[in-house]
Amino acid sequence: QSALTQPASVSGSPGQSITISCTESSSDVGSYNLVSWYQQHPGKAPKLMIFEVNNRPSGVSNRFSGSKSGNTASLTISGLQTEDEADYYCCSYAGNTTVLFGGGTKLTVL
Amino acid sequence: QVQLVESGGGVVQPGRSLRLSCTASAFNFRSFGMHWVRQAPGKGLEWVAVIWYDGSKKYYADSVKGRFTISRDNSKNTLFLEMNSLRAEDTAVYFCARESTVLTTFDYWGQGTLVTVSS
């Protein structure tokens, strides 16, 4: 069965840059450029940060960027700020009319 | 501004049923596909189901197929999730989410409603 694998946690200091990876186990999943990224603060609803691999919705800071190489998508946050501390989830269309979420990555801003 | 408000969560015994609602406002509800996504306590997001903008197509995660039914009433701007034969592992916060113009991209989310399956 297809899966999206993310690191459980990443950390960085204010002002630094970090990257969160999202690896697709199935080549079928990887063939779609329908990767999105969501930020979720504790007790809150997820918020769309990146869609179609590298597009930012209106209102999202340009410190957030996305990319993809092969079966691995990445979210990069530059100029880390304390308010970036949250859980981040990647998401992708998995074919066969199903949707996959990654397991989530907890970002700690030290 | 776009708003999605879920309701209907609560405590239910294993094997029983529950119906969730999601009321939408400030956008043309009948033009958008809608999804349910859930999150077990302390766990990650799990996609549950999708319904096409006109209700013509519905798809489910394997974990809920045959037990859950997604539906919508476009005249009332409301999305539903009928959950039958509930199990302890269905305990989660259930979010409704709007699909943007990009397939499987969720641009607006509700605040979620908690479903607890316990005897």
XYZ file of N, CA and C in Angstrom:
687
model
N 0.829 -1.193 0.000
C 0.000 0.000 0.000
C 0.869 1.251 0.000
N 0.426 2.279 -0.734
C 1.181 3.512 -0.840
C 1.242 4.228 0.499
N 2.328 4.983 0.685
C 2.480 5.750 1.922
C 3.352 6.960 1.658
N 3.167 7.981 2.479
C 4.009 9.173 2.448
C 4.779 9.219 3.766
N 6.110 9.243 3.689
C 6.935 9.186 4.882
C 7.601 10.525 5.167
N 7.362 11.030 6.368
C 7.972 12.278 6.824
C 8.809 11.998 8.070
N 9.831 12.839 8.325
C 10.542 12.703 9.599
C 9.601 13.099 10.732
N 9.748 12.445 11.880
C 8.852 12.731 13.002
C 9.051 14.142 13.541
N 10.287 14.619 13.490
C 10.563 15.939 14.047
C 11.753 16.585 13.357
N 11.718 17.908 13.334
C 12.856 18.707 12.888
C 12.914 19.918 13.811
N 14.068 20.538 13.874
C 14.191 21.726 14.716
C 15.164 22.713 14.078
N 15.024 23.947 14.496
C 15.908 24.991 14.003
C 15.817 26.218 14.894
N 16.770 27.092 14.752
C 16.791 28.326 15.536
C 16.157 29.448 14.731
N 15.676 30.456 15.412
C 15.106 31.611 14.693
C 16.085 32.171 13.670
N 15.561 32.422 12.476
C 16.387 32.957 11.410
C 16.987 31.905 10.510
N 17.060 30.679 10.971
C 17.608 29.600 10.157
C 16.580 29.087 9.162
N 17.041 28.175 8.302
C 16.157 27.499 7.362
C 16.105 26.020 7.695
N 14.934 25.430 7.476
C 14.791 23.999 7.659
C 14.045 23.426 6.458
N 14.221 22.137 6.253
C 13.526 21.435 5.177
C 12.904 20.169 5.720
N 11.643 19.956 5.366
C 10.913 18.744 5.746
C 10.684 17.930 4.487
N 11.060 16.660 4.530
C 10.907 15.798 3.363
C 9.636 14.970 3.457
N 9.187 14.520 2.303
C 7.981 13.707 2.202
C 8.227 12.728 1.056
N 8.482 11.482 1.399
C 8.846 10.493 0.387
C 7.681 9.575 0.080
N 7.376 9.475 -1.195
C 6.260 8.655 -1.655
C 6.761 7.247 -1.955
N 6.095 6.250 -1.379
C 6.583 4.872 -1.502
C 6.252 4.252 -2.844
N 5.237 4.772 -3.479
C 4.777 4.181 -4.731
C 5.086 5.109 -5.897
N 5.575 4.555 -6.970
C 5.868 5.384 -8.141
C 4.583 5.950 -8.738
N 3.458 5.254 -8.486
C 2.183 5.777 -8.981
C 1.866 7.109 -8.323
N 2.089 7.177 -6.993
C 1.837 8.421 -6.280
C 2.766 9.506 -6.787
N 4.030 9.121 -6.994
C 5.018 10.100 -7.409
C 4.795 10.683 -8.783
N 3.951 10.044 -9.565
C 3.725 10.519 -10.921
C 2.776 11.713 -10.961
N 2.132 12.003 -9.826
C 1.226 13.144 -9.780
C 1.930 14.332 -9.131
N 1.790 15.485 -9.682
C 2.329 16.702 -9.069
C 1.244 17.387 -8.250
N 0.605 16.598 -7.412
C -0.503 17.114 -6.604
C -0.146 17.042 -5.128
N 1.072 17.479 -4.804
C 1.524 17.484 -3.414
C 1.155 18.816 -2.779
N 0.577 18.755 -1.610
C 0.271 19.955 -0.843
C 0.831 19.802 0.565
N 0.983 20.928 1.235
C 1.531 20.950 2.592
C 0.603 21.759 3.496
N 0.427 21.268 4.722
C -0.469 21.888 5.690
C 0.269 22.127 6.997
N -0.032 23.270 7.604
C 0.502 23.630 8.915
C -0.623 23.490 9.922
N -0.337 22.874 11.056
C -1.360 22.730 12.085
C -0.790 23.073 13.451
N -1.342 24.114 14.053
C -0.999 24.445 15.435
C -1.883 23.633 16.368
N -1.428 23.385 17.598
C -2.189 22.543 18.533
C -3.626 23.020 18.710
N -4.555 22.089 18.567
C -5.961 22.388 18.770
C -6.614 23.180 17.659
N -5.896 23.379 16.564
C -6.426 24.173 15.459
C -6.620 23.314 14.221
N -7.354 23.851 13.247
C -7.516 23.178 11.966
C -6.253 23.346 11.132
N -5.978 22.398 10.257
C -4.843 22.563 9.338
C -5.036 23.780 8.436
N -3.905 24.314 7.976
C -3.903 25.459 7.075
C -3.055 25.120 5.860
N -3.608 25.381 4.679
C -2.886 25.118 3.430
C -1.719 26.092 3.284
N -0.520 25.541 3.055
C 0.679 26.371 2.917
C 1.272 26.311 1.511
N 1.194 25.128 0.887
C 1.746 24.908 -0.451
C 0.808 23.955 -1.186
N 0.581 24.215 -2.478
C -0.191 23.279 -3.287
C 0.506 23.053 -4.625
N 0.144 21.942 -5.271
C 0.780 21.560 -6.544
C 2.295 21.697 -6.456
N 2.846 21.122 -5.437
C 4.298 21.006 -5.187
C 4.935 22.310 -4.729
N 4.705 23.405 -5.477
C 5.512 24.603 -5.194
C 4.736 25.915 -5.325
N 3.423 25.852 -5.183
C 2.614 27.061 -5.271
C 2.121 27.492 -3.897
N 2.194 28.791 -3.642
C 1.739 29.343 -2.358
C 0.381 29.999 -2.513
N -0.566 29.668 -1.621
C -1.845 30.386 -1.659
C -1.627 31.842 -1.274
N -2.569 32.666 -1.692
C -2.514 34.068 -1.307
C -2.501 34.186 0.210
N -1.619 35.021 0.722
C -1.563 35.262 2.159
C -0.519 34.443 2.902
N 0.028 33.435 2.250
C 1.075 32.629 2.890
C 2.434 33.282 2.635
N 3.221 33.377 3.673
C 4.517 34.038 3.593
C 5.417 33.383 2.549
N 6.191 34.206 1.854
C 7.127 33.655 0.868
C 8.327 32.995 1.532
N 8.332 32.921 2.848
C 9.372 32.149 3.546
C 9.111 30.633 3.384
N 7.906 30.312 2.954
C 7.542 28.910 2.738
C 7.661 28.598 1.247
N 8.361 27.493 0.954
C 8.505 27.099 -0.438
C 8.487 25.577 -0.538
N 8.084 25.080 -1.701
C 8.016 23.647 -1.914
C 8.777 23.241 -3.158
N 9.190 21.982 -3.160
C 9.893 21.444 -4.318
C 9.686 19.935 -4.362
N 10.150 19.336 -5.450
C 10.021 17.880 -5.581
C 11.125 17.364 -6.467
N 11.699 16.247 -6.060
C 12.708 15.572 -6.867
C 12.417 14.078 -6.815
N 12.107 13.522 -7.952
C 11.743 12.115 -7.981
C 10.511 11.860 -7.133
N 10.621 10.942 -6.206
C 9.491 10.604 -5.348
C 9.517 11.327 -4.007
N 10.368 12.328 -3.869
C 10.461 13.064 -2.609
C 10.116 14.536 -2.804
N 9.074 14.951 -2.074
C 8.698 16.357 -2.034
C 9.297 16.983 -0.774
N 9.507 18.279 -0.819
C 10.113 18.964 0.324
C 9.433 20.301 0.578
N 9.350 20.624 1.851
C 8.879 21.939 2.286
C 10.053 22.619 2.966
N 10.388 23.816 2.506
C 11.457 24.586 3.112
C 10.890 25.840 3.749
N 11.287 26.092 4.969
C 10.907 27.313 5.666
C 12.189 28.087 5.950
N 12.267 29.274 5.392
C 13.451 30.092 5.606
C 13.148 31.178 6.638
N 14.189 31.723 7.243
C 14.003 32.775 8.240
C 13.044 32.347 9.338
N 13.307 31.185 9.934
C 12.402 30.615 10.933
C 11.955 31.647 11.967
N 10.674 31.590 12.296
C 10.109 32.439 13.333
C 9.429 31.548 14.368
N 9.287 32.062 15.554
C 8.718 31.245 16.630
C 7.313 30.768 16.282
N 6.575 31.590 15.528
C 5.198 31.191 15.189
C 5.146 30.076 14.150
N 6.291 29.713 13.583
C 6.323 28.593 12.643
C 6.288 27.261 13.374
N 6.508 27.288 14.672
C 6.484 26.039 15.439
C 5.088 25.435 15.364
N 4.997 24.233 14.792
C 3.714 23.590 14.516
C 3.996 22.202 13.947
N 2.920 21.470 13.669
C 3.024 20.212 12.933
C 2.788 20.505 11.459
N 3.525 19.795 10.609
C 3.406 19.977 9.162
C 3.110 18.626 8.518
N 2.143 18.632 7.599
C 1.733 17.419 6.918
C 1.835 17.609 5.411
N 2.396 16.613 4.739
C 2.314 16.598 3.288
C 1.096 15.766 2.902
N 0.638 15.984 1.690
C -0.567 15.315 1.207
C -0.412 15.133 -0.299
N -0.912 14.014 -0.798
C -0.823 13.778 -2.231
C -1.969 12.928 -2.714
N -2.355 13.180 -3.949
C -3.293 12.286 -4.612
C -2.575 10.966 -4.832
N -3.244 9.875 -4.486
C -2.589 8.570 -4.538
C -3.108 7.707 -5.678
N -3.869 8.285 -6.576
C -4.471 7.488 -7.634
C -5.666 6.716 -7.084
N -6.402 6.092 -7.975
C -7.574 5.309 -7.560
C -8.500 6.111 -6.652
N -8.579 7.424 -6.924
C -9.500 8.319 -6.200
C -9.282 8.307 -4.699
N -8.056 8.167 -4.259
C -7.759 8.241 -2.834
C -6.719 9.312 -2.569
N -6.659 9.715 -1.327
C -5.773 10.787 -0.895
C -4.919 10.272 0.255
N -3.641 10.610 0.240
C -2.740 10.197 1.307
C -2.191 11.402 2.053
N -2.097 11.285 3.356
C -1.368 12.251 4.178
C -0.110 11.585 4.713
N 0.935 12.373 4.844
C 2.115 11.901 5.547
C 1.833 11.832 7.036
N 2.728 11.207 7.760
C 2.527 11.016 9.195
C 2.677 12.286 10.022
N 3.217 13.337 9.399
C 3.361 14.602 10.115
C 4.759 14.794 10.684
N 5.188 16.038 10.707
C 6.492 16.411 11.257
C 6.311 17.539 12.256
N 6.825 17.323 13.448
C 6.748 18.374 14.464
C 7.960 19.280 14.333
N 7.699 20.559 14.046
C 8.780 21.544 13.941
C 8.922 22.285 15.254
N 10.117 22.230 15.811
C 10.432 22.966 17.032
C 11.383 24.102 16.685
N 11.023 25.311 17.094
C 11.896 26.471 16.895
C 12.574 26.744 18.226
N 13.864 26.470 18.264
C 14.604 26.497 19.520
C 14.845 27.911 20.047
N -16.293 35.896 4.892
C -15.220 34.983 4.571
C -15.762 33.541 4.598
N -15.071 32.674 3.868
C -15.483 31.267 3.808
C -15.502 30.674 5.218
N -16.571 29.968 5.506
C -16.683 29.344 6.814
C -17.283 27.948 6.681
N -16.694 27.016 7.410
C -17.188 25.648 7.499
C -17.344 25.316 8.974
N -18.551 24.884 9.359
C -18.818 24.609 10.766
C -19.370 23.199 10.902
N -18.593 22.339 11.585
C -19.020 20.960 11.809
C -19.857 20.862 13.071
N -20.718 19.854 13.105
C -21.516 19.574 14.287
C -21.896 18.104 14.278
N -22.409 17.648 15.422
C -22.905 16.275 15.483
C -21.998 15.300 16.214
N -20.817 15.750 16.612
C -19.916 14.857 17.328
C -20.427 14.553 18.726
N -19.803 13.573 19.369
C -20.196 13.211 20.719
C -19.657 11.844 21.083
N -20.154 11.323 22.197
C -19.746 10.002 22.674
C -20.784 8.972 22.218
N -20.309 7.896 21.639
C -21.213 6.865 21.124
C -20.614 5.497 21.424
N -21.476 4.534 21.656
C -21.014 3.181 21.962
C -20.559 2.452 20.700
N -19.636 1.523 20.837
C -19.214 0.723 19.671
C -20.414 0.033 19.035
N -20.412 0.023 17.689
C -21.488 -0.600 16.947
C -22.651 0.324 16.631
N -22.694 1.489 17.292
C -23.785 2.422 17.047
C -23.457 3.364 15.893
N -24.389 4.284 15.635
C -24.262 5.205 14.499
C -24.230 6.652 14.964
N -23.710 7.496 14.071
C -23.660 8.932 14.334
C -23.644 9.653 12.996
N -24.261 10.833 12.945
C -24.282 11.619 11.713
C -23.661 12.973 11.966
N -22.635 13.278 11.216
C -21.982 14.577 11.304
C -22.505 15.504 10.204
N -22.525 16.787 10.503
C -22.911 17.802 9.522
C -21.813 18.841 9.410
N -21.753 19.486 8.267
C -20.814 20.573 8.037
C -21.568 21.630 7.235
N -21.798 22.774 7.859
C -22.535 23.846 7.205
C -21.564 24.869 6.638
N -21.741 25.165 5.364
C -20.837 26.071 4.659
C -21.487 27.430 4.429
N -20.656 28.449 4.384
C -21.158 29.789 4.099
C -20.106 30.618 3.390
N -20.587 31.654 2.700
C -19.753 32.662 2.039
C -19.020 32.147 0.808
N -19.500 31.062 0.212
C -18.989 30.646 -1.091
C -20.072 29.804 -1.765
N -19.914 29.579 -3.061
C -20.883 28.820 -3.832
C -20.685 27.329 -3.579
N -21.301 26.839 -2.532
C -21.098 25.468 -2.050
C -21.274 24.438 -3.160
N -22.266 24.620 -3.999
C -22.597 23.616 -5.011
C -21.554 23.495 -6.114
N -20.544 24.350 -6.070
C -19.511 24.318 -7.107
C -18.220 23.605 -6.671
N -18.189 23.142 -5.429
C -16.933 22.595 -4.902
C -17.080 21.169 -4.395
N -16.073 20.349 -4.659
C -15.986 19.056 -4.016
C -15.689 19.245 -2.540
N -16.143 18.308 -1.728
C -15.964 18.415 -0.283
C -15.429 17.097 0.272
N -14.619 17.211 1.306
C -13.980 16.046 1.908
C -14.220 16.014 3.418
N -14.079 14.821 3.968
C -13.946 14.634 5.414
C -12.542 14.098 5.676
N -11.893 14.664 6.682
C -10.564 14.245 7.122
C -10.636 14.096 8.636
N -10.017 13.066 9.179
C -10.086 12.884 10.624
C -8.687 12.814 11.246
N -8.660 13.019 12.553
C -7.402 13.020 13.282
C -7.631 12.391 14.650
N -7.116 11.182 14.839
C -7.215 10.521 16.132
C -6.393 11.292 17.155
N -6.744 11.199 18.417
C -6.039 11.961 19.461
C -4.534 11.723 19.417
N -3.778 12.799 19.281
C -2.326 12.710 19.265
C -1.731 12.126 17.996
N -2.555 11.900 16.983
C -2.092 11.268 15.741
C -2.164 12.226 14.567
N -1.827 11.723 13.387
C -1.810 12.544 12.186
C -3.155 12.590 11.486
N -3.159 13.283 10.362
C -4.373 13.433 9.574
C -4.617 12.182 8.745
N -5.884 11.821 8.603
C -6.276 10.674 7.775
C -7.458 11.097 6.900
N -7.288 10.970 5.606
C -8.392 11.252 4.685
C -9.476 10.203 4.836
N -10.742 10.641 4.812
C -11.872 9.739 5.041
C -12.712 9.544 3.772
N -13.146 10.647 3.178
C -14.070 10.520 2.045
C -14.143 11.824 1.260
N -14.614 11.709 0.018
C -14.824 12.866 -0.853
C -16.153 12.703 -1.567
N -16.779 13.829 -1.843
C -17.991 13.844 -2.658
C -17.838 14.928 -3.715
N -18.186 14.586 -4.936
C -18.121 15.546 -6.035
C -19.061 16.722 -5.784
N -18.842 17.825 -6.459
C -19.604 19.056 -6.254
C -21.116 18.836 -6.394
N -21.495 17.909 -7.283
C -22.914 17.673 -7.546
C -23.415 16.390 -6.881
N -22.558 15.767 -6.076
C -22.947 14.544 -5.391
C -22.913 13.310 -6.265
N -22.437 13.436 -7.489
C -22.520 12.322 -8.433
C -21.494 11.217 -8.156
N -20.416 11.567 -7.520
C -19.376 10.580 -7.210
C -18.938 10.700 -5.761
N -18.671 9.557 -5.164
C -18.244 9.494 -3.772
C -17.157 8.431 -3.651
N -16.124 8.734 -2.887
C -15.040 7.781 -2.693
C -14.624 7.785 -1.232
N -14.148 6.615 -0.767
C -13.871 6.422 0.650
C -12.503 5.798 0.880
N -11.951 6.075 2.050
C -10.767 5.351 2.495
C -11.169 3.911 2.804
N -10.230 2.985 2.617
C -10.532 1.583 2.885
C -10.986 1.359 4.319
N -10.483 2.165 5.245
C -10.778 1.975 6.663
C -12.239 2.251 7.016
N -12.948 2.953 6.145
C -14.343 3.298 6.450
C -15.321 2.803 5.384
N -14.786 2.243 4.313
C -15.636 1.807 3.204
C -16.649 0.777 3.677
N -17.910 0.984 3.294
C -18.984 0.075 3.691
C -19.624 0.430 5.016
N -18.999 1.326 5.791
C -19.561 1.736 7.087
C -19.967 3.211 7.093
N -19.227 4.040 6.367
C -19.500 5.483 6.340
C -20.105 5.863 4.991
N -20.975 6.884 5.024
C -21.567 7.409 3.795
C -21.479 8.920 3.799
N -20.877 9.464 2.760
C -20.796 10.907 2.599
C -21.940 11.356 1.692
N -22.540 12.490 2.019
C -23.625 13.029 1.192
C -23.645 14.542 1.356
N -24.457 15.192 0.565
C -24.567 16.645 0.647
C -25.950 17.098 0.228
N -26.346 18.261 0.732
C -27.584 18.910 0.343
C -27.201 20.307 -0.136
N -27.078 20.464 -1.429
C -26.632 21.752 -1.971
C -27.648 22.867 -1.751
N -28.902 22.516 -1.542
C -29.906 23.550 -1.296
C -29.761 24.135 0.109
N -29.069 23.384 0.979
C -28.881 23.834 2.356
C -27.409 24.075 2.691
N -26.557 24.043 1.671
C -25.116 24.279 1.872
C -24.543 23.393 2.980
N -24.938 22.145 2.980
C -24.549 21.259 4.073
C -23.976 19.943 3.560
N -22.899 19.536 4.191
C -22.232 18.268 3.929
C -22.507 17.341 5.113
N -22.630 16.052 4.832
C -22.920 15.080 5.889
C -21.919 13.925 5.862
N -21.801 13.277 7.025
C -21.077 12.008 7.107
C -21.881 11.100 8.034
N -22.470 10.076 7.445
C -23.217 9.083 8.215
C -22.238 7.983 8.575
N -22.092 7.741 9.873
C -21.116 6.757 10.344
C -21.853 5.631 11.058
N -21.739 4.433 10.526
C -22.384 3.256 11.106
C -21.341 2.267 11.612
N -21.797 1.330 12.427
C -20.912 0.274 12.960
C -19.614 0.869 13.495
N -19.761 1.866 14.326
C -18.589 2.594 14.802
C -17.696 1.705 15.679
N -16.396 1.954 15.568
C -15.388 1.200 16.309
C -14.554 2.164 17.151
N -13.869 1.625 18.118
C -13.016 2.463 18.962
C -11.999 3.229 18.120
N -11.513 2.605 17.063
C -10.493 3.250 16.229
C -11.045 4.379 15.357
N -12.349 4.578 15.383
C -12.937 5.723 14.677
C -12.919 6.982 15.544
N -12.507 6.842 16.797
C -12.408 8.002 17.680
C -11.424 9.009 17.106
N -11.915 10.232 16.885
C -11.091 11.244 16.231
C -11.837 12.572 16.178
N -11.096 13.612 15.886
C -11.703 14.875 15.470
C -11.934 14.767 13.968
N -13.158 15.072 13.561
C -13.518 14.996 12.146
C -13.615 16.416 11.601
N -12.827 16.673 10.546
C -12.822 17.959 9.874
C -13.513 17.821 8.515
N -14.312 18.817 8.160
C -14.725 18.908 6.766
C -13.787 19.913 6.088
N -13.540 19.703 4.816
C -12.604 20.556 4.097
C -13.086 20.756 2.663
N -12.922 21.961 2.170
C -13.276 22.275 0.788
C -12.109 21.951 -0.132
N -12.407 21.299 -1.242
C -11.386 21.066 -2.252
C -11.307 22.287 -3.149
N -10.094 22.794 -3.317
C -9.929 23.977 -4.157
C -10.104 23.585 -5.629
N -9.744 24.480 -6.514
C -9.828 24.161 -7.937
C -8.755 23.156 -8.340
N -7.847 22.856 -7.429
C -6.804 21.870 -7.674
C -7.187 20.573 -6.969
N -7.175 19.483 -7.698
C -7.581 18.188 -7.147
C -6.848 17.856 -5.857
N -7.579 17.413 -4.874
C -7.076 16.984 -3.563
C -6.242 18.045 -2.846
N -6.568 19.302 -3.096
C -5.980 20.400 -2.326
C -7.085 21.015 -1.492
N -6.864 21.095 -0.193
C -7.907 21.546 0.735
C -7.614 22.982 1.162
N -8.388 23.925 0.624
C -8.065 25.325 0.890
C -8.792 25.913 2.096
N -9.873 25.307 2.519
C -10.559 25.760 3.732
C -10.981 24.553 4.555
N -10.853 24.701 5.875
C -11.169 23.634 6.810
C -12.115 24.152 7.890
N -12.962 23.260 8.397
C -13.733 23.590 9.571
C -12.875 23.438 10.824
N -13.462 23.721 11.962
C -12.729 23.648 13.224
C -12.708 22.226 13.791
N -13.546 21.355 13.234
C -13.561 19.961 13.653
C -14.600 19.673 14.722
N -15.053 18.413 14.749
C -15.972 17.947 15.777
C -15.464 16.600 16.277
N -15.455 16.425 17.587
C -14.863 15.228 18.196
C -15.883 14.105 18.299
N -15.494 12.949 17.805
C -16.286 11.730 17.935
C -15.512 10.767 18.827
N -16.140 10.321 19.895
C -15.524 9.364 20.813
C -16.364 8.099 20.830
N -15.744 7.005 20.454
C -16.437 5.719 20.443
C -15.955 4.918 21.652
N -16.850 4.770 22.605
C -16.466 4.112 23.855
C -17.699 3.560 24.547
N -17.519 2.443 25.216
C -18.619 1.848 25.971
C -18.635 2.401 27.396
